[in-house]
Short mmCIF file of C-alpha atoms and ligand atoms in Angstrom, two decimals:
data_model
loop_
_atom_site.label_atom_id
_atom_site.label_comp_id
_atom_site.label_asym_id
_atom_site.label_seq_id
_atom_site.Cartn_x
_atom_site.Cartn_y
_atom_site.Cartn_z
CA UNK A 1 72.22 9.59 30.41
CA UNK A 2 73.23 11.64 33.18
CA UNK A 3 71.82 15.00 33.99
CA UNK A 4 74.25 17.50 34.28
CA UNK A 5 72.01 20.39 35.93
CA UNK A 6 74.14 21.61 39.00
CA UNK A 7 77.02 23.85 37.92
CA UNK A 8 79.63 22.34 39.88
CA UNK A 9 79.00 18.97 37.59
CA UNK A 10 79.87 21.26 34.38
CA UNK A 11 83.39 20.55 34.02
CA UNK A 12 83.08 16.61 34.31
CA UNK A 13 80.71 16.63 31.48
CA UNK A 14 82.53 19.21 29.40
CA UNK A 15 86.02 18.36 29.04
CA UNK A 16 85.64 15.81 26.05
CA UNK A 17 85.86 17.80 23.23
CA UNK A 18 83.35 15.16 21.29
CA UNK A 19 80.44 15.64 23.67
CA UNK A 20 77.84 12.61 23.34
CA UNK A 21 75.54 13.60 20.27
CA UNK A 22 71.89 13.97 21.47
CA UNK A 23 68.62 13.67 19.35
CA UNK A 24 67.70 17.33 19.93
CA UNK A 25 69.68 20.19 21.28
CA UNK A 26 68.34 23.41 22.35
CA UNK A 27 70.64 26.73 22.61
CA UNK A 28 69.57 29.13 24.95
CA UNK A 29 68.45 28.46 28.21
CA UNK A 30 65.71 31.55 28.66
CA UNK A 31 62.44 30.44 29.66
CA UNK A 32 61.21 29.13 26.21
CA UNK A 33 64.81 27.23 25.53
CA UNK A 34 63.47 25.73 29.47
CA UNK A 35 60.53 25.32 28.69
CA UNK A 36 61.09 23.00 25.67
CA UNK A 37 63.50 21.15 27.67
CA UNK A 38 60.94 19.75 30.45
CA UNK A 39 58.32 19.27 27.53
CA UNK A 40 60.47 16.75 26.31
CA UNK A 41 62.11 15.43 29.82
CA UNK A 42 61.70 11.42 30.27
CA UNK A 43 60.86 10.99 26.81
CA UNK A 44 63.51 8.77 25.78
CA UNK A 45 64.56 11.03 23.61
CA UNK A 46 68.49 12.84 24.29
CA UNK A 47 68.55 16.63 24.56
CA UNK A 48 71.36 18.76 25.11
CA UNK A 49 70.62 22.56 26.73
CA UNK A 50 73.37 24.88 26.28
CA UNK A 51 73.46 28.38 28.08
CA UNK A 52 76.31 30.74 27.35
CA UNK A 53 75.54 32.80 31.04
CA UNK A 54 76.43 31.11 33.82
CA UNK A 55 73.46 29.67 36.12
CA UNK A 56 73.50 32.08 39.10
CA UNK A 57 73.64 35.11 36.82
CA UNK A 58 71.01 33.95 34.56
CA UNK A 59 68.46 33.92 37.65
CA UNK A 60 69.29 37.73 38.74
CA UNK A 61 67.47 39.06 35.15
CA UNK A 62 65.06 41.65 36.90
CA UNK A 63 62.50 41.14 34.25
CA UNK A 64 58.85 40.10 35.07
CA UNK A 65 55.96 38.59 32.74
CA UNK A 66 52.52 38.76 32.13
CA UNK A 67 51.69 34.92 31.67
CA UNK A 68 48.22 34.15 29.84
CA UNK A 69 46.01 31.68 30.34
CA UNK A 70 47.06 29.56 27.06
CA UNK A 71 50.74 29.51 29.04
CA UNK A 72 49.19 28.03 31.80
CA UNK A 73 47.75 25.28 30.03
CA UNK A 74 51.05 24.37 28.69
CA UNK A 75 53.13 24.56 32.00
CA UNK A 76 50.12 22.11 33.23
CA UNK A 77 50.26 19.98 30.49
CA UNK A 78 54.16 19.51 30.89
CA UNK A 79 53.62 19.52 34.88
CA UNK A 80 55.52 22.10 35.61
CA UNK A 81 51.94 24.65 36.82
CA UNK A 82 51.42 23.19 40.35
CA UNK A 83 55.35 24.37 41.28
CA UNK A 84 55.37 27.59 39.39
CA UNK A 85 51.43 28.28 40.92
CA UNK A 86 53.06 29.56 44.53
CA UNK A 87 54.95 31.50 42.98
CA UNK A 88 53.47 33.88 40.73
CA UNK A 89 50.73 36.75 40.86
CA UNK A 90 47.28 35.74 39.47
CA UNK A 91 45.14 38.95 38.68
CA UNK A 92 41.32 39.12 38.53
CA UNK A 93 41.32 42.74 36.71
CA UNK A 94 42.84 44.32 34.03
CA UNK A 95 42.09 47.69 33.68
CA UNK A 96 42.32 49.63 30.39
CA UNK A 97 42.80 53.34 29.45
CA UNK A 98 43.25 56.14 27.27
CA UNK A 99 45.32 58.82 28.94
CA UNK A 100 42.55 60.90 31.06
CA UNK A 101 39.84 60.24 29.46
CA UNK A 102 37.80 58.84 32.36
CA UNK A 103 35.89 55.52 30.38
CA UNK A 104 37.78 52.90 31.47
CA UNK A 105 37.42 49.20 30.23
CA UNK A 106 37.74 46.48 32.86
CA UNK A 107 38.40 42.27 32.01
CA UNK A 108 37.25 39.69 34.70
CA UNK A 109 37.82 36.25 34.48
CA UNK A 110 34.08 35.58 34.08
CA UNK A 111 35.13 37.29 30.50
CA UNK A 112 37.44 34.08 29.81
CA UNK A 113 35.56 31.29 32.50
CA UNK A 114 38.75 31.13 34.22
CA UNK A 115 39.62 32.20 38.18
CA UNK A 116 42.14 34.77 37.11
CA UNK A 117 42.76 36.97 33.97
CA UNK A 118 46.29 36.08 34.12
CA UNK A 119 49.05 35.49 36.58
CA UNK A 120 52.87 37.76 36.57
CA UNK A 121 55.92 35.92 37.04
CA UNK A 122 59.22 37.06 37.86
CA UNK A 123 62.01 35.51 35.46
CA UNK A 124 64.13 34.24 38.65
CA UNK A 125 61.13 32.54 40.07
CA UNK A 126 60.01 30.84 36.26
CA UNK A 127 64.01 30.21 35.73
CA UNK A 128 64.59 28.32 38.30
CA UNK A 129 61.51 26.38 38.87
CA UNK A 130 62.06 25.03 35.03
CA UNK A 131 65.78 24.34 36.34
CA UNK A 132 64.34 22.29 39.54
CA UNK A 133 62.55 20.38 37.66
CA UNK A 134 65.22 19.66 35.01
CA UNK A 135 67.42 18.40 37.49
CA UNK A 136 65.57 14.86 37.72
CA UNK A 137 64.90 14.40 33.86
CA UNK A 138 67.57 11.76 33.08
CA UNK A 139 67.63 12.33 29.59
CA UNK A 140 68.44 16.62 29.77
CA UNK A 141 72.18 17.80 30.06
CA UNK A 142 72.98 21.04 30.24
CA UNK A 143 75.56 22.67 29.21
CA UNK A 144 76.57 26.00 30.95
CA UNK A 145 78.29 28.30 30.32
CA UNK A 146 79.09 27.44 27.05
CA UNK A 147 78.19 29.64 23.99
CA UNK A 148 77.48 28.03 20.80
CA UNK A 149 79.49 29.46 18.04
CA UNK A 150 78.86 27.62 14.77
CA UNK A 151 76.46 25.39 13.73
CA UNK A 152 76.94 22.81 10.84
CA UNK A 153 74.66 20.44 8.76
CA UNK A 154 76.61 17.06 8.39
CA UNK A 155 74.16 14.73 6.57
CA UNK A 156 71.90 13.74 8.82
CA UNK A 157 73.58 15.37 11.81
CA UNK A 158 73.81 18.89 12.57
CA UNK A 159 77.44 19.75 14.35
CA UNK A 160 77.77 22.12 16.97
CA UNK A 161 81.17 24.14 17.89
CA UNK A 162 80.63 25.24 21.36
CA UNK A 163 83.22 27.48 23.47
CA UNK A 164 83.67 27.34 27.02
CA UNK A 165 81.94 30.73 28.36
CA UNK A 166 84.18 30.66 31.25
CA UNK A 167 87.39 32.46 30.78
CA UNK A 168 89.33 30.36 33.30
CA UNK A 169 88.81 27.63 31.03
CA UNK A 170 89.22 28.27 27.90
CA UNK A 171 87.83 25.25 25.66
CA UNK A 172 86.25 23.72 22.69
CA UNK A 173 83.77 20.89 21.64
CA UNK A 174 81.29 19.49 19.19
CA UNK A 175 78.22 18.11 19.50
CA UNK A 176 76.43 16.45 16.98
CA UNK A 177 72.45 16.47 17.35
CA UNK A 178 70.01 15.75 14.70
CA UNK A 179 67.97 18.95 14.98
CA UNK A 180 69.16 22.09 16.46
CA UNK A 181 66.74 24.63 18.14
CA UNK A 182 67.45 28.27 18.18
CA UNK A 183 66.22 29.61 21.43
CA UNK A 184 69.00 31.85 21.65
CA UNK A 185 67.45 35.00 22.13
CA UNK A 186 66.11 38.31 20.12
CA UNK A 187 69.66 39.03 18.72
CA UNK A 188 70.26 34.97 17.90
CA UNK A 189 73.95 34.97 16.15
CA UNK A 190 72.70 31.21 15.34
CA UNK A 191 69.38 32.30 13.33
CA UNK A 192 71.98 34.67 11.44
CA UNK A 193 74.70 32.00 11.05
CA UNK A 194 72.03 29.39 9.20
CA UNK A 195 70.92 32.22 6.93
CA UNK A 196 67.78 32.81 8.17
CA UNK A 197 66.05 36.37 7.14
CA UNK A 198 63.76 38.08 9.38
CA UNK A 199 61.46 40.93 8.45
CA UNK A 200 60.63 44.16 10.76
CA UNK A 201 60.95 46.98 12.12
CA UNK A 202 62.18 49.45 15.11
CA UNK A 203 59.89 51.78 16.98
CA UNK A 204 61.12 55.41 17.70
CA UNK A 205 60.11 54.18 21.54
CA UNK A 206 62.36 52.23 24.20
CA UNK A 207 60.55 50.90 27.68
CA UNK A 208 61.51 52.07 31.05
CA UNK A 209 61.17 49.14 33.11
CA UNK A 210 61.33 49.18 37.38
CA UNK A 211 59.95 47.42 40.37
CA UNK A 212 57.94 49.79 42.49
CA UNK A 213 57.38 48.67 46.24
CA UNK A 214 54.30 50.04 47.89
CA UNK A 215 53.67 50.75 51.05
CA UNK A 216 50.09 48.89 51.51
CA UNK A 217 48.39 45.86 49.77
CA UNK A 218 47.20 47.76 47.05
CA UNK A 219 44.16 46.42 44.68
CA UNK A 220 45.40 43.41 42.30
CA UNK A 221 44.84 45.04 39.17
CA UNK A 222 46.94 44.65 36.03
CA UNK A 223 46.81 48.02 34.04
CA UNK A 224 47.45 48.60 30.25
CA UNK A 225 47.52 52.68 30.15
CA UNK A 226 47.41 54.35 27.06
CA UNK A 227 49.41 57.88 26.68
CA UNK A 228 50.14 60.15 23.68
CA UNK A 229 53.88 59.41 24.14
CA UNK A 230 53.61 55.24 24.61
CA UNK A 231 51.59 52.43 26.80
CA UNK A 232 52.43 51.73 29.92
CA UNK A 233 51.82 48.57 31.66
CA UNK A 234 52.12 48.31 35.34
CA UNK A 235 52.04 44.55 36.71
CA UNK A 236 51.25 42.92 39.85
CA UNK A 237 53.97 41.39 41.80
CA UNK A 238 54.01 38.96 44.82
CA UNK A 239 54.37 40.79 47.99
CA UNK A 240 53.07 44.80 47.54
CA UNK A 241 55.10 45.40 44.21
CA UNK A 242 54.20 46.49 41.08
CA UNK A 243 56.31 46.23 38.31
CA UNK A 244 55.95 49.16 35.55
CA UNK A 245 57.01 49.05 31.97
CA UNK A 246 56.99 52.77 30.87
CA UNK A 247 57.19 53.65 26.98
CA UNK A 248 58.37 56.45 25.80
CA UNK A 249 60.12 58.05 22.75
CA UNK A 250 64.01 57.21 22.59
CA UNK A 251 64.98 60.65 24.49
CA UNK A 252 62.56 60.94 27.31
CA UNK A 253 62.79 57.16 28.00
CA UNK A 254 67.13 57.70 28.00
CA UNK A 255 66.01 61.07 30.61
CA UNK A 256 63.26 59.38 32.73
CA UNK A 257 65.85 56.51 33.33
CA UNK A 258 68.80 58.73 34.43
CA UNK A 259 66.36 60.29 36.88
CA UNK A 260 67.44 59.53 40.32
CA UNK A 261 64.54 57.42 42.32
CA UNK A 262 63.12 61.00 44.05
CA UNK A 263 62.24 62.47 40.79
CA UNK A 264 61.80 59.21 39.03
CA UNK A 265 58.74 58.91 41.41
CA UNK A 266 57.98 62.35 40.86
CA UNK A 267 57.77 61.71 37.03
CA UNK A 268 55.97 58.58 37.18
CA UNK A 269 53.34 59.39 39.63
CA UNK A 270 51.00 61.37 37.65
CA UNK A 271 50.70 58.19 34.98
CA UNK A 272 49.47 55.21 37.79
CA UNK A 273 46.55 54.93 39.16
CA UNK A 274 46.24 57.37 42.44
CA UNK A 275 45.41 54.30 44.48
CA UNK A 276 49.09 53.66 44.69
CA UNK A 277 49.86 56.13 46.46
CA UNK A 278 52.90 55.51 48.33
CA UNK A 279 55.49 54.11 46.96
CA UNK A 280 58.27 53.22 49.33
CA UNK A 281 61.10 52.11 46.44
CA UNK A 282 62.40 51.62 43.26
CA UNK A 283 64.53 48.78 42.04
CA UNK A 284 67.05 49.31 39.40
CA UNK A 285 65.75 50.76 36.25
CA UNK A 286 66.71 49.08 32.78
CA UNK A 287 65.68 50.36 29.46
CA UNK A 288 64.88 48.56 26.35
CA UNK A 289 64.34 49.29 22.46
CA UNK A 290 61.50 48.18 21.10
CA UNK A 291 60.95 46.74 17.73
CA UNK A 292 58.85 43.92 15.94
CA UNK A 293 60.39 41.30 13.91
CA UNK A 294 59.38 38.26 12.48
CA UNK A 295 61.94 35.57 10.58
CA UNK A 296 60.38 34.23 7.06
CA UNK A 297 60.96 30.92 8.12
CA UNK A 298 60.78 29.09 11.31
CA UNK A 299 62.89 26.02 9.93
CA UNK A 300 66.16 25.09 8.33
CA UNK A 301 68.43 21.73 7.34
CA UNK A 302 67.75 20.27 10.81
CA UNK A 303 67.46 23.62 12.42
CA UNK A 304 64.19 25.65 13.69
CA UNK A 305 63.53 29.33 15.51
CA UNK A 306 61.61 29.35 18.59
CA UNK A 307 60.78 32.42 21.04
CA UNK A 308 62.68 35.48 20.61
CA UNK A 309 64.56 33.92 18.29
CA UNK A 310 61.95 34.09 15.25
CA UNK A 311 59.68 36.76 16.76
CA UNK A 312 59.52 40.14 18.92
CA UNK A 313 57.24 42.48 19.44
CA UNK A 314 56.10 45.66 21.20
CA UNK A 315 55.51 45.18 24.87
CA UNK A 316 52.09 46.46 24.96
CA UNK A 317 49.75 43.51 25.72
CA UNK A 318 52.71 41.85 27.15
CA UNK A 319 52.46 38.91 24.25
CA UNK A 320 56.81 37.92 23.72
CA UNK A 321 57.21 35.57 25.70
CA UNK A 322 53.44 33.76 25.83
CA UNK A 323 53.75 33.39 21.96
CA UNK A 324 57.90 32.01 22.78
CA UNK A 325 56.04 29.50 25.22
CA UNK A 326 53.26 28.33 22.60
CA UNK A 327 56.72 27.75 19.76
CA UNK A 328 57.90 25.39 22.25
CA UNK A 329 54.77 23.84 22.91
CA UNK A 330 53.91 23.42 19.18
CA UNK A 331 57.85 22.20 18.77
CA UNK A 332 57.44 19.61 21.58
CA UNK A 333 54.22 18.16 19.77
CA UNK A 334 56.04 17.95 16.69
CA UNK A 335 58.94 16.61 18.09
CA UNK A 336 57.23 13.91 20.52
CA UNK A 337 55.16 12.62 17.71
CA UNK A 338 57.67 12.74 14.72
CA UNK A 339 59.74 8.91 14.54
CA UNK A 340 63.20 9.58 15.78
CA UNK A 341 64.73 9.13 12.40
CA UNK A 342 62.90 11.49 10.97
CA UNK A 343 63.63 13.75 13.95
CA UNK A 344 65.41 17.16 11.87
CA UNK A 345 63.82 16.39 8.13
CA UNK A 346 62.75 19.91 6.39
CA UNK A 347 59.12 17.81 5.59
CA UNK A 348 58.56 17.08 9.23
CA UNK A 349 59.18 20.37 10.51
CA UNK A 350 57.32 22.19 7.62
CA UNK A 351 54.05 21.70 9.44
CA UNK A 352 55.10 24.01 12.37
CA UNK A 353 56.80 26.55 10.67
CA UNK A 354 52.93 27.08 8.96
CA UNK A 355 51.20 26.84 12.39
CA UNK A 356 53.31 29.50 13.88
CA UNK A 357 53.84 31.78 11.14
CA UNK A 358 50.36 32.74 10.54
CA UNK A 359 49.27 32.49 14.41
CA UNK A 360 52.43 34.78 15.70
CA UNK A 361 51.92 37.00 12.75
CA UNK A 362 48.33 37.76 13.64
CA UNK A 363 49.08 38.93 17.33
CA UNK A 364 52.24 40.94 16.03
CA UNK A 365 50.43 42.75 13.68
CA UNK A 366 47.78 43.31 16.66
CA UNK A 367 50.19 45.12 18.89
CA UNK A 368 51.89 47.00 15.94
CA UNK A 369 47.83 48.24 15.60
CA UNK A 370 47.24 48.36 19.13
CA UNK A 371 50.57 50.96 19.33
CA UNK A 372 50.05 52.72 17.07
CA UNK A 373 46.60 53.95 17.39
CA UNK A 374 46.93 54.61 20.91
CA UNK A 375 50.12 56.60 20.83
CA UNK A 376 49.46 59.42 19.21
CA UNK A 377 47.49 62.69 19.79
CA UNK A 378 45.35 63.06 16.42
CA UNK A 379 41.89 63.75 17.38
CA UNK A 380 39.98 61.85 14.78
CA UNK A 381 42.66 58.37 16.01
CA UNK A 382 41.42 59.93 19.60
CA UNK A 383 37.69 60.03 18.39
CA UNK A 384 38.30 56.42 17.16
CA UNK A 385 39.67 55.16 20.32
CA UNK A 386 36.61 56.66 22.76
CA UNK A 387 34.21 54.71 20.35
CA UNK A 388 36.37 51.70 20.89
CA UNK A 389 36.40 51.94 24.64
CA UNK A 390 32.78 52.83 24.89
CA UNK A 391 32.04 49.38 22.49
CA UNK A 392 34.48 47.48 24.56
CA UNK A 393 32.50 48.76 27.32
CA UNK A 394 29.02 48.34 26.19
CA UNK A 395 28.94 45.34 24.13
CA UNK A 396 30.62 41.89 26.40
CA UNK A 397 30.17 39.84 23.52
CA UNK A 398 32.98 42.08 21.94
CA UNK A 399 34.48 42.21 24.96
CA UNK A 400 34.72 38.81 25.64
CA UNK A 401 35.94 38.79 22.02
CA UNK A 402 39.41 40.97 22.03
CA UNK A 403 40.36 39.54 25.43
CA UNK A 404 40.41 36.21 24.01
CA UNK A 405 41.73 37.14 21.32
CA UNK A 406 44.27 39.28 23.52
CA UNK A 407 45.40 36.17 25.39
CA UNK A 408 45.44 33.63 22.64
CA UNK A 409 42.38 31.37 23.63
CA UNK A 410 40.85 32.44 20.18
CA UNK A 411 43.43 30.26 18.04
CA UNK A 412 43.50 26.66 18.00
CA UNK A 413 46.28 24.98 20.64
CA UNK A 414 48.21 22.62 20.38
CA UNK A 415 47.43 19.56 21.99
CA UNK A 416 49.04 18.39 25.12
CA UNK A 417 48.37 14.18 24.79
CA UNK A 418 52.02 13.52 24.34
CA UNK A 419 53.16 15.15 27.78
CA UNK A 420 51.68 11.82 29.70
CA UNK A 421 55.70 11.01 30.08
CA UNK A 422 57.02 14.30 31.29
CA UNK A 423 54.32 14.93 34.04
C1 LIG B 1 60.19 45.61 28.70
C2 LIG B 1 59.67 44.26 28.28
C3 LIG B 1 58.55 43.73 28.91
C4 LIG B 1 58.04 42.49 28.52
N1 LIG B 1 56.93 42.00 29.13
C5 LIG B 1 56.42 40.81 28.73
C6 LIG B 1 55.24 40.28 29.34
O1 LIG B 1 54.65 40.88 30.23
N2 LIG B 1 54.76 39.09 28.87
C7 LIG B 1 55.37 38.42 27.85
O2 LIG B 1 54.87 37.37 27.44
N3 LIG B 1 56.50 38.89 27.28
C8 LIG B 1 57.04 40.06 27.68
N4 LIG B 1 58.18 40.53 27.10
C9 LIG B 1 58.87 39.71 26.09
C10 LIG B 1 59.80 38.68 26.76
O3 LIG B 1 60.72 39.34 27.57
C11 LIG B 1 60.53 37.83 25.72
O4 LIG B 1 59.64 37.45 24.70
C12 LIG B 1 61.12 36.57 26.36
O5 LIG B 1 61.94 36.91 27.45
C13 LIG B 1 61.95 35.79 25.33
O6 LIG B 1 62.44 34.62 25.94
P1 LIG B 1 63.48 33.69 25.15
O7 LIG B 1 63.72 32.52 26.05
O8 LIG B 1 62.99 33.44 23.75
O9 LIG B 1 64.79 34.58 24.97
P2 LIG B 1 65.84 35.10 26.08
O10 LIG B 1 65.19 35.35 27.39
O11 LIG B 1 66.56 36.23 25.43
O12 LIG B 1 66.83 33.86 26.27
C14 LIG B 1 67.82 33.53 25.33
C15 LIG B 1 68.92 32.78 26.06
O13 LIG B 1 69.86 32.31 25.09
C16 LIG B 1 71.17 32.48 25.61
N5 LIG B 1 72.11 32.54 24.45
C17 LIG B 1 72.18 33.49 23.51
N6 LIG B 1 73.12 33.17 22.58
C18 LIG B 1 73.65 31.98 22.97
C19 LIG B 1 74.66 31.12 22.42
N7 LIG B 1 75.30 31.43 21.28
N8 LIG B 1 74.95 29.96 23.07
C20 LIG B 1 74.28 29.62 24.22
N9 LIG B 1 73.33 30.40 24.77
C21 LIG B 1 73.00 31.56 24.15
C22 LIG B 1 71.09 33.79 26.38
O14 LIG B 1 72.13 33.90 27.34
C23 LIG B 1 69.71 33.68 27.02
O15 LIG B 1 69.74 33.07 28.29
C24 LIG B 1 58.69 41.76 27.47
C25 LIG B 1 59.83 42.30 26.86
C26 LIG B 1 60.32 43.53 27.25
C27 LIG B 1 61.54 44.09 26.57
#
């Protein structure tokens, strides 16, 4: 099988409307839909990747992520670490604190035996490594722009109806697959379509989220910064950047992002640490709701949820898209070690919808906690939190504790034997 990775190649694969049926196909081609993709590259088995935005505008997403270390265990076990190391921020220090209250917590990588406490990558740099790599897997064709629009269980086959995404071209095909993966995304029209439910709710908060340029290399510190009004995290990014995600309830965070960048600066200052002192620019500003969700099942008739899809959750502790990684790397086990005709069965697939559940569950509910009492003013919550950063600070056993915890190294992992293939 051909891969089909460089847009220009689109149209010679597309124009059947039967497109060859596959043994897994993945919609959505975010960094967990990716990410799945090269887990399972040159492993006989046929995978389609379909991606409703076209490639070039998929890589301009501004967004930036706080990768843990359990992420960088699976990008090493699928091979895909030593091109993404060059390219992404590792920081030795994360600093924590409560508005001004001056104890501050700090986590080293002694805390976790590693040589960072994490690393920041931006999504253009993770994007198209994962692409890069995908080009050579002979078994991966991807499908782009096209934009699933139905999905239907045949028997043992699950049928696709796929639209071309580019408006020059109008077009239609199927594709049959025997299972179907959802990584479609945190509104995921396919997750609706197969009837899954999903459980949640929405915060009164939204994130203000910008790239701040600095004028000197500043101190590589990742900070998690509790205020009254909403956390604020403020990442490390190659090259004397920081990038800040800013909540705040709906209004201010709709005011602070119409600010223009003088008094957006102005606003912001006050919040980061004083070390940063000048700050030269400010990329484009986005803002985003915030909510936490959870689906009630991870699987269907030869269907399953992975990343945003089947989970989201409140920035703080940046967690999305680690736990979106660890679905795929759970998914790939399953699927690498599950016989081929079996590949899509309910029974099979039963035994990761468990794993995940529970495990994505626990760190949802941790950030829902983790929000909620640090953004609020109530002194005996505010009592509360000074004993908890004076423990955090006293006692490194519980230290050690809640970051690994924190960054998922307290629950089991998958395992990573069945990646010999794809590295
Ligand atoms: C402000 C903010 C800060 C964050 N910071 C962090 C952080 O520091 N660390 C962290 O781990 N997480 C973080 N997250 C969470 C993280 O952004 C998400 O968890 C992650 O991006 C989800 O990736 P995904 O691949 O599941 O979904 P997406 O990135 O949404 O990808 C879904 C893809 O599916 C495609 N698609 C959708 N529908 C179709 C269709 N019908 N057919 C074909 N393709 C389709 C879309 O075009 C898209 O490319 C943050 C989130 C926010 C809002």
């Amino acid at each position: 099988m051909t891969s089909a990775f460089a847009p220009s190649e689109q149209s010679l694969v597309a124009s059947p409307q039967e497109l060859p049926a596959v043994d897994v196909a993945i919609v959505g081609a975010g960094i967990v839909g990716l990410s799945l993709a090269c887990a399972l590259r040159n492993s006989g088995l046929a995978i389609a990747l379909i991606e409703a935005i076209p490639y070039a505008r998929e890589n301009t997403k501004g967004q930036a992520y706080a990768l843990h270390q359990v992420s960088r265990r699976f990008f090493e076990g699928i091979g895909v670490w030593d091109k993404l190391m060059p390219h992404v921020q590792p920081f030795e220090l994360v600093q924590l604190s409560d508005g001004e209250y001056p104890l501050q917590v700090y986590f080293h990588p002694e805390d976790l035996g590693t040589e960072a406490v994490g690393y920041v990558g931006e999504h253009a740099v993770i994007a198209e490594t994962l692409q890069g790599i995908l080009q050579s897997a002979r078994n991966v064709i991807f499908y782009c722009p096209w934009r699933v629009v139905t999905n239907e269980v045949k028997g043992d086959r699950a049928e696709l109806t796929l639209i071309s995404a580019d408006p020059a071209q109008p077009k239609v095909a199927h594709l049959g697959a025997r299972l179907v993966v959802a990584a479609d995304g945190g509104r995921s029209p396919l997750r609706q379509q197969m009837g899954i439910e999903s459980k949640g709710w929405k915060y009164r908060q939204s994130c203000v989220v910008a790239t701040l340029n600095v004028a000197h290399p500043q101190p590589v510190i990742a900070y998690e910064r509790f205020w009254p009004t909403g956390p604020m995290g403020v990442l490390p990014l190659v090259g004397n950047r920081y990038r800040v995600v800013w909540t705040l309830p709906h209004e201010q965070a709709e005011a602070v992002a119409a600010l223009d960048d003088r008094a957006f600066v102005a606003k912001l200052r006050p919040y980061l640490d004083p070390r940063m002192a000048e700050i030269t620019a400010v990329g484009d500003r986005c803002i985003f709701p915030t909510q936490l969700m959870q689906v009630t099942s991870y699987v269907g008739d030869r269907f399953v949820v992975i990343g945003d899809a089947a989970h989201r959750c409140h920035p703080v502790g940046g967690q999305g898209l680690n736990l979106g990684l660890r679905d795929a790397w759970a998914l790939a086990q399953e699927i690498l070690t599950t016989p081929r005709e079996r590949l899509g069965d309910r029974s099979s697939l039963m035994q990761f919808h468990r794993q995940r559940w529970w495990q994505n569950a626990l760190t949802l509910g941790f950030t829902d906690l983790l929000n909620r009492l640090f953004s609020n003013a109530w002194w005996p919550l505010v009592a509360v939190r000074h004993c908890i950063l004076w423990l955090l600070r006293t006692v490194s056993p519980l230290k050690r504790l809640v970051l690994r915890f924190m960054t998922g190294l307290l629950l089991p992992l998958p395992s990573d034997r069945q990646f010999s293939k794809a590295r």
